[in-house]
Amino acid sequence: MARTLALSGGERLRLSAHLVWLMTSQPSLTGLKKRLEPLDLRQRSAMADFIIGVAGADGQISPDEIRTLSKVYPMLGLAADDVYSHIHAMAAGTATVVEGNEPITVIPAQLSTGYAIPPRPGPTQTIQLDMTTVKTKLAESAQVAAILDDIFTDEDTINAPQSLQPSASAGKVPAAHSMLLSRLAERSEWSRTEFDAIAAECGLMPDGAIDMLNEVAFEHTGAPVIEGDDPIQVDAATAKELVT
């Protein structure tokens, strides 16, 4: 029925649910006659053809189904004996009514001649990595690691006994920042792009490096060593003082 009536997905679902309800509750014919009263003769005949088709949907109509149809026909205003003639008419002369307990063949069974071939599977989805993004993330991770290394190195230096501090720590800034400052002291002005590239080479995050260098510069000279955003301006004299 679902295929014949071209039902939607929701309608097929409701039809299946109604079938389950009919099979489990087995409703009686009580009240059916009252519901059929508004139908005219043409609608009643169409209803009779429909229930005959439902009964023979599996290719056979059993004696029990014939007895049920014989009860429904009078409610439709049709003679109970019309059930047999309607079955024969629906079968277009091919149906045979078997008396007794034998079922009635409505449509002779036929074997299926084939099956649907499933479509060829599409290409397998592969994961493509953006290597530029990967390199950027690795560089950022290296910068963060360098900052953390500087932080913990400073803490270890402060907490260590004076006799254990190496002579190489005489500078006022950590090694990576000292390297950056030495490069910057070569010129008094750098573009932001140039500064970011030098900071990356030293394993530092640009903004974090500026903040730290200026903080150290204020402590020792009372003035920043780096100013501006683009271009970056460097106080070469202060820079050389901090790295010595």
Tab-separated table of C-alpha atoms in Angstrom:
chain	number	residue	atom	x	y	z
A	1	MET	CA	0.000	0.000	0.000
A	2	ALA	CA	2.792	2.396	0.875
A	3	ARG	CA	4.319	2.020	-2.598
A	4	THR	CA	1.017	1.951	-4.457
A	5	LEU	CA	-0.348	5.099	-2.790
A	6	ALA	CA	2.975	6.968	-3.063
A	7	LEU	CA	2.968	7.815	0.640
A	8	SER	CA	5.527	10.089	2.262
A	9	GLY	CA	7.930	8.867	4.940
A	10	GLY	CA	5.720	10.153	7.759
A	11	GLU	CA	2.603	8.644	6.215
A	12	ARG	CA	4.306	5.258	5.829
A	13	LEU	CA	5.354	5.424	9.474
A	14	ARG	CA	1.800	6.163	10.618
A	15	LEU	CA	0.452	3.381	8.381
A	16	SER	CA	2.882	0.881	9.927
A	17	ALA	CA	1.966	2.038	13.432
A	18	HIS	CA	-1.732	1.676	12.640
A	19	LEU	CA	-1.112	-1.845	11.314
A	20	VAL	CA	0.656	-2.786	14.548
A	21	TRP	CA	-2.261	-1.376	16.536
A	22	LEU	CA	-4.780	-3.348	14.462
A	23	MET	CA	-2.827	-6.589	14.911
A	24	THR	CA	-2.424	-6.156	18.678
A	25	SER	CA	-5.797	-4.672	19.682
A	26	GLN	CA	-7.970	-6.549	17.132
A	27	PRO	CA	-10.758	-3.914	17.081
A	28	SER	CA	-14.336	-5.099	16.522
A	29	LEU	CA	-16.761	-3.880	13.854
A	30	THR	CA	-18.865	-2.099	16.475
A	31	GLY	CA	-19.479	1.501	15.436
A	32	LEU	CA	-18.293	0.923	11.873
A	33	LYS	CA	-21.815	1.115	10.436
A	34	LYS	CA	-22.357	4.567	11.931
A	35	ARG	CA	-19.101	5.820	10.416
A	36	LEU	CA	-20.133	4.505	6.990
A	37	GLU	CA	-23.545	6.226	6.947
A	38	PRO	CA	-22.288	9.541	5.418
A	39	LEU	CA	-20.858	7.703	2.377
A	40	ASP	CA	-22.815	7.712	-0.885
A	41	LEU	CA	-23.217	4.638	-3.110
A	42	ARG	CA	-20.180	5.451	-5.258
A	43	GLN	CA	-17.991	5.866	-2.179
A	44	ARG	CA	-19.328	2.625	-0.681
A	45	SER	CA	-18.509	0.722	-3.876
A	46	ALA	CA	-15.020	2.219	-3.890
A	47	MET	CA	-14.639	1.199	-0.240
A	48	ALA	CA	-15.677	-2.355	-1.100
A	49	ASP	CA	-13.111	-2.541	-3.902
A	50	PHE	CA	-10.476	-1.180	-1.535
A	51	ILE	CA	-11.020	-3.728	1.245
A	52	ILE	CA	-11.094	-6.533	-1.330
A	53	GLY	CA	-7.713	-5.279	-2.558
A	54	VAL	CA	-6.363	-5.154	1.003
A	55	ALA	CA	-7.546	-8.697	1.700
A	56	GLY	CA	-5.872	-9.960	-1.465
A	57	ALA	CA	-2.668	-7.939	-1.061
A	58	ASP	CA	-0.720	-11.083	-0.149
A	59	GLY	CA	-1.945	-12.887	-3.263
A	60	GLN	CA	-4.602	-14.960	-1.477
A	61	ILE	CA	-7.904	-14.446	0.329
A	62	SER	CA	-8.541	-16.986	3.079
A	63	PRO	CA	-11.988	-18.239	4.183
A	64	ASP	CA	-11.650	-16.205	7.406
A	65	GLU	CA	-11.094	-13.077	5.344
A	66	ILE	CA	-14.136	-13.918	3.201
A	67	ARG	CA	-16.285	-14.291	6.340
A	68	THR	CA	-15.095	-10.897	7.598
A	69	LEU	CA	-15.802	-9.306	4.208
A	70	SER	CA	-19.282	-10.852	4.236
A	71	LYS	CA	-19.952	-9.043	7.528
A	72	VAL	CA	-18.640	-5.698	6.284
A	73	TYR	CA	-20.483	-5.712	2.933
A	74	PRO	CA	-23.989	-5.365	4.468
A	75	MET	CA	-22.708	-2.367	6.459
A	76	LEU	CA	-21.787	-0.807	3.117
A	77	GLY	CA	-25.310	-1.456	1.823
A	78	LEU	CA	-24.079	-4.285	-0.395
A	79	ALA	CA	-25.167	-7.899	-0.489
A	80	ALA	CA	-22.889	-10.352	1.320
A	81	ASP	CA	-22.924	-12.599	-1.747
A	82	ASP	CA	-21.328	-9.809	-3.778
A	83	VAL	CA	-18.015	-10.595	-2.054
A	84	TYR	CA	-17.317	-13.562	-4.364
A	85	SER	CA	-18.208	-11.709	-7.554
A	86	HIS	CA	-16.044	-8.761	-6.547
A	87	ILE	CA	-13.124	-11.069	-5.808
A	88	HIS	CA	-13.460	-12.638	-9.262
A	89	ALA	CA	-13.747	-9.218	-10.888
A	90	MET	CA	-10.637	-7.967	-9.113
A	91	ALA	CA	-8.681	-11.035	-10.187
A	92	ALA	CA	-9.642	-10.305	-13.818
A	93	GLY	CA	-10.702	-13.892	-14.343
A	94	THR	CA	-7.526	-15.433	-12.858
A	95	ALA	CA	-8.706	-15.823	-9.278
A	96	THR	CA	-10.242	-19.041	-8.105
A	97	VAL	CA	-12.550	-19.338	-5.132
A	98	VAL	CA	-11.872	-22.527	-3.239
A	99	GLU	CA	-14.677	-23.679	-1.034
A	100	GLY	CA	-14.026	-24.887	2.473
A	101	ASN	CA	-10.736	-24.079	4.121
A	102	GLU	CA	-8.660	-23.515	0.974
A	103	PRO	CA	-7.456	-19.933	0.381
A	104	ILE	CA	-8.408	-17.979	-2.732
A	105	THR	CA	-5.641	-17.164	-5.194
A	106	VAL	CA	-5.989	-13.565	-6.320
A	107	ILE	CA	-2.686	-13.034	-8.153
A	108	PRO	CA	-0.453	-16.003	-9.042
A	109	ALA	CA	2.913	-15.802	-7.319
A	110	GLN	CA	5.950	-15.024	-9.467
A	111	LEU	CA	9.625	-15.351	-8.696
A	112	SER	CA	11.762	-12.240	-8.622
A	113	THR	CA	14.138	-12.073	-11.600
A	114	GLY	CA	16.887	-10.007	-10.020
A	115	TYR	CA	17.973	-7.623	-7.327
A	116	ALA	CA	19.162	-4.060	-7.180
A	117	ILE	CA	22.916	-3.568	-7.422
A	118	PRO	CA	24.135	-1.107	-4.795
A	119	PRO	CA	25.956	1.969	-6.088
A	120	ARG	CA	29.725	1.933	-6.226
A	121	PRO	CA	31.193	3.504	-3.088
A	122	GLY	CA	32.588	6.979	-3.525
A	123	PRO	CA	36.216	7.949	-3.026
A	124	THR	CA	37.526	7.654	0.511
A	125	GLN	CA	37.792	10.949	2.307
A	126	THR	CA	41.386	11.741	3.276
A	127	ILE	CA	42.625	14.239	5.824
A	128	GLN	CA	44.736	17.037	4.351
A	129	LEU	CA	47.039	18.895	6.748
A	130	ASP	CA	47.771	22.580	6.224
A	131	MET	CA	51.544	22.471	6.657
A	132	THR	CA	51.761	26.273	6.905
A	133	THR	CA	49.438	26.190	9.908
A	134	VAL	CA	51.384	23.281	11.405
A	135	LYS	CA	54.675	25.184	11.093
A	136	THR	CA	53.095	28.282	12.650
A	137	LYS	CA	51.799	26.263	15.616
A	138	LEU	CA	55.215	24.645	16.108
A	139	ALA	CA	56.903	28.058	16.060
A	140	GLU	CA	54.412	29.428	18.593
A	141	SER	CA	54.982	26.396	20.822
A	142	ALA	CA	58.734	26.937	20.641
A	143	GLN	CA	58.303	30.593	21.618
A	144	VAL	CA	56.129	29.702	24.607
A	145	ALA	CA	58.629	27.038	25.673
A	146	ALA	CA	61.457	29.595	25.473
A	147	ILE	CA	59.525	32.081	27.627
A	148	LEU	CA	58.770	29.421	30.222
A	149	ASP	CA	62.401	28.361	30.156
A	150	ASP	CA	63.474	31.960	30.783
A	151	ILE	CA	60.985	32.341	33.634
A	152	PHE	CA	62.062	29.179	35.423
A	153	THR	CA	65.733	29.898	34.702
A	154	ASP	CA	65.350	33.313	36.357
A	155	GLU	CA	63.679	31.745	39.399
A	156	ASP	CA	66.443	29.154	39.718
A	157	THR	CA	69.092	31.880	39.434
A	158	ILE	CA	67.450	33.984	42.157
A	159	ASN	CA	67.066	31.028	44.509
A	160	ALA	CA	70.555	29.603	43.875
A	161	PRO	CA	73.491	30.477	46.167
A	162	GLN	CA	75.680	33.311	44.895
A	163	SER	CA	78.692	31.031	44.610
A	164	LEU	CA	76.834	28.728	42.200
A	165	GLN	CA	75.757	31.445	39.722
A	166	PRO	CA	77.754	31.227	36.481
A	167	SER	CA	79.762	34.222	35.336
A	168	ALA	CA	77.827	34.223	32.021
A	169	SER	CA	74.744	35.567	33.869
A	170	ALA	CA	76.357	38.947	34.435
A	171	GLY	CA	74.020	40.457	31.796
A	172	LYS	CA	70.792	42.138	32.868
A	173	VAL	CA	68.476	40.054	30.612
A	174	PRO	CA	68.185	36.287	29.897
A	175	ALA	CA	70.218	34.768	27.082
A	176	ALA	CA	67.440	34.668	24.456
A	177	HIS	CA	66.418	38.270	25.187
A	178	SER	CA	70.077	39.333	25.208
A	179	MET	CA	70.467	37.807	21.728
A	180	LEU	CA	67.389	39.704	20.520
A	181	LEU	CA	68.598	42.970	22.032
A	182	SER	CA	72.057	42.575	20.478
A	183	ARG	CA	70.454	42.196	17.047
A	184	LEU	CA	68.176	45.174	17.594
A	185	ALA	CA	71.079	47.385	18.728
A	186	GLU	CA	72.488	47.205	15.189
A	187	ARG	CA	69.880	49.726	14.003
A	188	SER	CA	67.697	52.349	15.595
A	189	GLU	CA	64.553	51.406	13.665
A	190	TRP	CA	62.998	48.135	12.480
A	191	SER	CA	59.749	47.317	10.723
A	192	ARG	CA	57.273	45.213	12.660
A	193	THR	CA	57.746	42.347	10.217
A	194	GLU	CA	61.527	42.417	10.699
A	195	PHE	CA	61.190	42.554	14.481
A	196	ASP	CA	58.761	39.620	14.581
A	197	ALA	CA	61.117	37.551	12.415
A	198	ILE	CA	64.133	38.263	14.670
A	199	ALA	CA	62.086	37.455	17.795
A	200	ALA	CA	61.016	34.146	16.236
A	201	GLU	CA	64.654	33.295	15.443
A	202	CYS	CA	65.466	33.869	19.119
A	203	GLY	CA	62.530	31.660	20.169
A	204	LEU	CA	60.569	34.565	21.698
A	205	MET	CA	57.044	35.909	21.330
A	206	PRO	CA	57.350	39.513	20.034
A	207	ASP	CA	54.965	41.300	22.405
A	208	GLY	CA	56.189	39.372	25.439
A	209	ALA	CA	59.806	40.174	24.565
A	210	ILE	CA	59.043	43.909	24.272
A	211	ASP	CA	57.321	43.952	27.668
A	212	MET	CA	60.167	42.133	29.400
A	213	LEU	CA	62.959	44.206	27.819
A	214	ASN	CA	61.221	47.484	28.634
A	215	GLU	CA	60.616	46.336	32.211
A	216	VAL	CA	64.332	45.597	32.671
A	217	ALA	CA	65.241	48.871	30.959
A	218	PHE	CA	63.020	50.872	33.339
A	219	GLU	CA	64.633	49.168	36.326
A	220	HIS	CA	68.154	50.069	35.232
A	221	THR	CA	67.830	53.266	33.200
A	222	GLY	CA	64.374	54.665	33.961
A	223	ALA	CA	63.393	54.637	30.252
A	224	PRO	CA	62.170	52.039	27.733
A	225	VAL	CA	64.570	50.447	25.302
A	226	ILE	CA	61.893	49.715	22.646
A	227	GLU	CA	59.143	52.100	21.542
A	228	GLY	CA	56.556	52.250	18.780
A	229	ASP	CA	54.623	49.518	17.055
A	230	ASP	CA	55.436	49.758	13.352
A	231	PRO	CA	58.168	50.771	12.928
A	232	ILE	CA	59.897	49.590	16.112
A	233	GLN	CA	62.347	52.173	17.512
A	234	VAL	CA	65.320	50.967	19.540
A	235	ASP	CA	67.470	52.988	21.960
A	236	ALA	CA	70.811	51.525	20.924
A	237	ALA	CA	72.713	52.920	23.904
A	238	THR	CA	70.280	51.440	26.410
A	239	ALA	CA	70.267	48.132	24.506
A	240	LYS	CA	74.065	47.849	24.679
A	241	GLU	CA	73.994	48.696	28.382
A	242	LEU	CA	71.491	45.944	29.131
A	243	VAL	CA	73.456	43.211	27.352
A	244	THR	CA	76.781	44.028	29.035
